[in-house]
Amino acid sequence: MARIHTPFLDNVHVQFFNQLVFDIHQIPLFIDHAPLISSYNQAEMVFTPDSVAIELFLSMRTSRSLSWGISCKGLDWQVSSMAQICSQFSFLLSGIKELRIQECVAIWEPTWQVDTDDTQWLELFHPFTSVQTLHICNRLRLPITTSLQAFGGELATEVLPALDDLYLEGDQPSALEQQYIEPFITARQRSHHPVAVHR
């Protein structure tokens, strides 16, 4: 696959199915040979009860896009699986400036569990070294702000080191969410890498 040269390819979607280990080293090599889809600055990650997907695009949406999704259930499994794949696409994600993380409200299930381990989000965010603006929507705000609480002190700049603006979108953030995000924001200020929170 790495030997296939596709200079005019401008739209790719890859769908993965649930598994423990994702060995996809040939796919990044293939994409690296498609220059029209190898440079993006925005990304949108969408969680549903049955899957998670991410789409990369330019600030001006065009037909050019690259996306991949994983068919699996449970937020912890979805975050872990997406982190595995994103780590193998780091050469694409390191240029992303704006990242939006949201759930698909249209098919939302009230019983969907949002419990995750803090380190899972750290692993997921790790390739996004240039993200300056992060949008977190609705029910995903609590698990993500909970995880950010764990990365205070010296660890604060290891998570999204270029982050300038954090948007907590949807309903008014709860007191618990604000309590969880405060140690991360304070640590970033002390490290001279402040983050503005927009509610």
Tab-separated table of C-alpha atoms in Angstrom:
chain	number	residue	atom	x	y	z
A	1	MET	CA	0.000	0.000	0.000
A	2	ALA	CA	2.872	2.388	0.790
A	3	ARG	CA	4.016	2.164	-2.857
A	4	ILE	CA	0.703	3.460	-4.226
A	5	HIS	CA	1.076	7.034	-5.463
A	6	THR	CA	-2.150	9.092	-5.518
A	7	PRO	CA	-1.243	12.757	-6.202
A	8	PHE	CA	-4.851	13.818	-6.932
A	9	LEU	CA	-6.646	11.970	-4.104
A	10	ASP	CA	-8.396	14.540	-1.915
A	11	ASN	CA	-10.975	12.617	0.152
A	12	VAL	CA	-10.385	9.527	2.292
A	13	HIS	CA	-12.410	7.789	4.994
A	14	VAL	CA	-11.207	4.681	6.827
A	15	GLN	CA	-13.484	2.636	9.098
A	16	PHE	CA	-12.011	0.345	11.735
A	17	PHE	CA	-13.770	-2.346	13.712
A	18	ASN	CA	-13.402	-3.120	17.393
A	19	GLN	CA	-10.130	-4.838	18.328
A	20	LEU	CA	-7.504	-4.783	21.066
A	21	VAL	CA	-4.542	-3.653	18.959
A	22	PHE	CA	-4.628	-1.542	15.784
A	23	ASP	CA	-1.646	-2.222	13.545
A	24	ILE	CA	-2.162	0.253	10.698
A	25	HIS	CA	1.391	1.256	9.838
A	26	GLN	CA	0.741	0.904	6.080
A	27	ILE	CA	-2.141	3.402	6.037
A	28	PRO	CA	-0.119	6.441	7.207
A	29	LEU	CA	2.500	5.621	4.579
A	30	PHE	CA	-0.226	5.539	1.923
A	31	ILE	CA	-1.635	8.901	3.064
A	32	ASP	CA	1.830	10.414	3.126
A	33	HIS	CA	1.963	9.750	-0.645
A	34	ALA	CA	-1.250	11.747	-1.201
A	35	PRO	CA	-0.117	15.385	-0.879
A	36	LEU	CA	-3.599	16.877	-1.211
A	37	ILE	CA	-4.785	15.214	1.999
A	38	SER	CA	-1.673	15.478	4.121
A	39	SER	CA	-2.066	18.997	5.517
A	40	TYR	CA	-4.939	20.136	7.750
A	41	ASN	CA	-5.387	22.641	10.564
A	42	GLN	CA	-8.761	21.729	12.085
A	43	ALA	CA	-10.279	18.523	13.417
A	44	GLU	CA	-13.619	17.379	14.766
A	45	MET	CA	-13.983	14.256	16.912
A	46	VAL	CA	-17.485	12.858	17.408
A	47	PHE	CA	-18.518	10.213	19.938
A	48	THR	CA	-21.743	8.226	19.647
A	49	PRO	CA	-22.970	5.257	21.698
A	50	ASP	CA	-21.663	2.865	18.994
A	51	SER	CA	-18.621	4.573	17.485
A	52	VAL	CA	-16.082	7.366	17.500
A	53	ALA	CA	-14.780	9.236	14.464
A	54	ILE	CA	-12.495	12.124	13.621
A	55	GLU	CA	-12.432	14.317	10.526
A	56	LEU	CA	-9.541	16.561	9.513
A	57	PHE	CA	-10.141	19.566	7.303
A	58	LEU	CA	-8.949	23.058	6.420
A	59	SER	CA	-10.317	26.190	8.049
A	60	MET	CA	-12.295	26.772	4.866
A	61	ARG	CA	-14.230	23.515	4.399
A	62	THR	CA	-13.719	22.079	0.934
A	63	SER	CA	-14.046	18.653	-0.643
A	64	ARG	CA	-10.629	17.850	0.777
A	65	SER	CA	-10.999	15.795	3.940
A	66	LEU	CA	-9.519	12.870	5.777
A	67	SER	CA	-11.446	10.930	8.375
A	68	TRP	CA	-11.398	7.668	10.218
A	69	GLY	CA	-13.811	5.992	12.581
A	70	ILE	CA	-13.963	3.051	14.967
A	71	SER	CA	-17.024	0.897	15.563
A	72	CYS	CA	-17.027	0.191	19.309
A	73	LYS	CA	-19.067	0.896	22.432
A	74	GLY	CA	-18.186	2.455	25.774
A	75	LEU	CA	-16.438	5.792	26.103
A	76	ASP	CA	-13.367	4.285	27.788
A	77	TRP	CA	-12.921	1.806	24.941
A	78	GLN	CA	-13.561	4.496	22.328
A	79	VAL	CA	-10.992	6.894	23.813
A	80	SER	CA	-8.396	4.147	24.162
A	81	SER	CA	-8.944	2.897	20.601
A	82	MET	CA	-8.871	6.371	19.082
A	83	ALA	CA	-5.677	7.162	21.019
A	84	GLN	CA	-4.002	4.096	19.494
A	85	ILE	CA	-4.863	5.159	15.966
A	86	CYS	CA	-4.112	8.850	16.476
A	87	SER	CA	-0.638	7.985	17.724
A	88	GLN	CA	0.040	6.357	14.349
A	89	PHE	CA	-1.251	9.445	12.510
A	90	SER	CA	0.795	11.897	14.579
A	91	PHE	CA	2.438	13.362	11.469
A	92	LEU	CA	-1.020	14.621	10.434
A	93	LEU	CA	-2.309	15.673	13.851
A	94	SER	CA	0.740	17.678	14.890
A	95	GLY	CA	-0.410	20.504	12.581
A	96	ILE	CA	-3.973	20.749	13.931
A	97	LYS	CA	-4.662	24.195	15.426
A	98	GLU	CA	-8.311	23.799	16.423
A	99	LEU	CA	-9.958	20.669	17.841
A	100	ARG	CA	-13.642	20.123	18.589
A	101	ILE	CA	-14.798	17.151	20.672
A	102	GLN	CA	-18.511	16.431	20.817
A	103	GLU	CA	-21.164	13.766	21.053
A	104	CYS	CA	-23.828	13.041	18.464
A	105	VAL	CA	-26.977	14.289	20.188
A	106	ALA	CA	-29.304	12.956	17.473
A	107	ILE	CA	-28.834	9.354	18.579
A	108	TRP	CA	-27.908	9.940	22.206
A	109	GLU	CA	-28.635	7.248	24.797
A	110	PRO	CA	-29.256	8.425	28.375
A	111	THR	CA	-27.560	5.279	29.746
A	112	TRP	CA	-24.281	5.922	27.879
A	113	GLN	CA	-21.430	5.668	30.370
A	114	VAL	CA	-18.882	8.494	30.409
A	115	ASP	CA	-16.379	6.950	32.817
A	116	THR	CA	-12.785	6.993	31.582
A	117	ASP	CA	-9.303	6.795	33.024
A	118	ASP	CA	-7.403	10.085	33.166
A	119	THR	CA	-4.419	8.681	31.278
A	120	GLN	CA	-6.631	7.668	28.341
A	121	TRP	CA	-7.391	11.306	27.535
A	122	LEU	CA	-3.716	12.219	27.947
A	123	GLU	CA	-2.784	9.547	25.406
A	124	LEU	CA	-5.508	10.786	23.056
A	125	PHE	CA	-4.371	14.415	23.282
A	126	HIS	CA	-0.667	13.600	23.013
A	127	PRO	CA	-0.367	13.883	19.164
A	128	PHE	CA	-2.164	17.261	19.124
A	129	THR	CA	0.919	19.277	20.000
A	130	SER	CA	-0.120	22.427	18.090
A	131	VAL	CA	-3.761	22.756	19.160
A	132	GLN	CA	-4.431	26.333	20.254
A	133	THR	CA	-8.229	26.146	20.556
A	134	LEU	CA	-10.150	23.251	22.124
A	135	HIS	CA	-13.947	22.948	22.111
A	136	ILE	CA	-15.560	20.429	24.481
A	137	CYS	CA	-19.291	19.909	24.143
A	138	ASN	CA	-22.007	18.908	26.598
A	139	ARG	CA	-21.657	15.542	28.355
A	140	LEU	CA	-18.019	15.109	27.383
A	141	ARG	CA	-17.020	18.142	29.429
A	142	LEU	CA	-17.108	16.302	32.754
A	143	PRO	CA	-14.840	13.343	31.888
A	144	ILE	CA	-12.359	15.607	30.087
A	145	THR	CA	-12.204	18.291	32.786
A	146	THR	CA	-11.857	15.497	35.365
A	147	SER	CA	-8.849	14.161	33.484
A	148	LEU	CA	-7.288	17.629	33.155
A	149	GLN	CA	-7.500	18.002	36.932
A	150	ALA	CA	-4.977	15.183	37.240
A	151	PHE	CA	-2.444	17.080	35.127
A	152	GLY	CA	-1.648	20.008	37.338
A	153	GLY	CA	1.811	21.124	38.366
A	154	GLU	CA	4.650	20.167	36.073
A	155	LEU	CA	2.391	17.942	33.978
A	156	ALA	CA	0.139	20.821	32.911
A	157	THR	CA	2.236	21.741	29.877
A	158	GLU	CA	2.493	18.122	28.728
A	159	VAL	CA	-1.194	18.132	27.813
A	160	LEU	CA	-1.919	20.251	24.724
A	161	PRO	CA	1.185	22.423	25.222
A	162	ALA	CA	0.117	25.093	22.687
A	163	LEU	CA	-3.418	25.494	24.078
A	164	ASP	CA	-4.596	29.118	24.419
A	165	ASP	CA	-8.407	28.878	24.507
A	166	LEU	CA	-10.708	26.258	26.032
A	167	TYR	CA	-14.419	26.426	25.177
A	168	LEU	CA	-16.883	24.539	27.403
A	169	GLU	CA	-19.881	24.508	25.082
A	170	GLY	CA	-23.510	23.563	25.556
A	171	ASP	CA	-25.278	23.933	28.898
A	172	GLN	CA	-23.825	26.154	31.602
A	173	PRO	CA	-20.829	24.333	33.128
A	174	SER	CA	-21.573	22.791	36.507
A	175	ALA	CA	-19.749	23.780	39.690
A	176	LEU	CA	-18.084	20.367	39.612
A	177	GLU	CA	-16.672	20.946	36.115
A	178	GLN	CA	-15.337	24.343	37.128
A	179	GLN	CA	-13.794	22.819	40.240
A	180	TYR	CA	-12.079	20.121	38.175
A	181	ILE	CA	-10.666	22.503	35.556
A	182	GLU	CA	-9.270	25.035	38.044
A	183	PRO	CA	-6.034	23.155	39.010
A	184	PHE	CA	-5.109	22.755	35.346
A	185	ILE	CA	-5.758	26.436	34.566
A	186	THR	CA	-3.807	27.556	37.640
A	187	ALA	CA	-0.870	25.311	36.771
A	188	ARG	CA	-0.786	26.670	33.213
A	189	GLN	CA	-0.712	30.242	34.505
A	190	ARG	CA	2.168	29.439	36.837
A	191	SER	CA	4.099	27.842	33.980
A	192	HIS	CA	3.609	30.992	31.850
A	193	HIS	CA	1.363	29.140	29.379
A	194	PRO	CA	-2.058	30.542	30.367
A	195	VAL	CA	-5.306	29.142	29.020
A	196	ALA	CA	-8.470	31.254	28.740
A	197	VAL	CA	-11.673	29.367	29.585
A	198	HIS	CA	-14.820	30.383	27.689
A	199	ARG	CA	-18.176	29.275	29.080
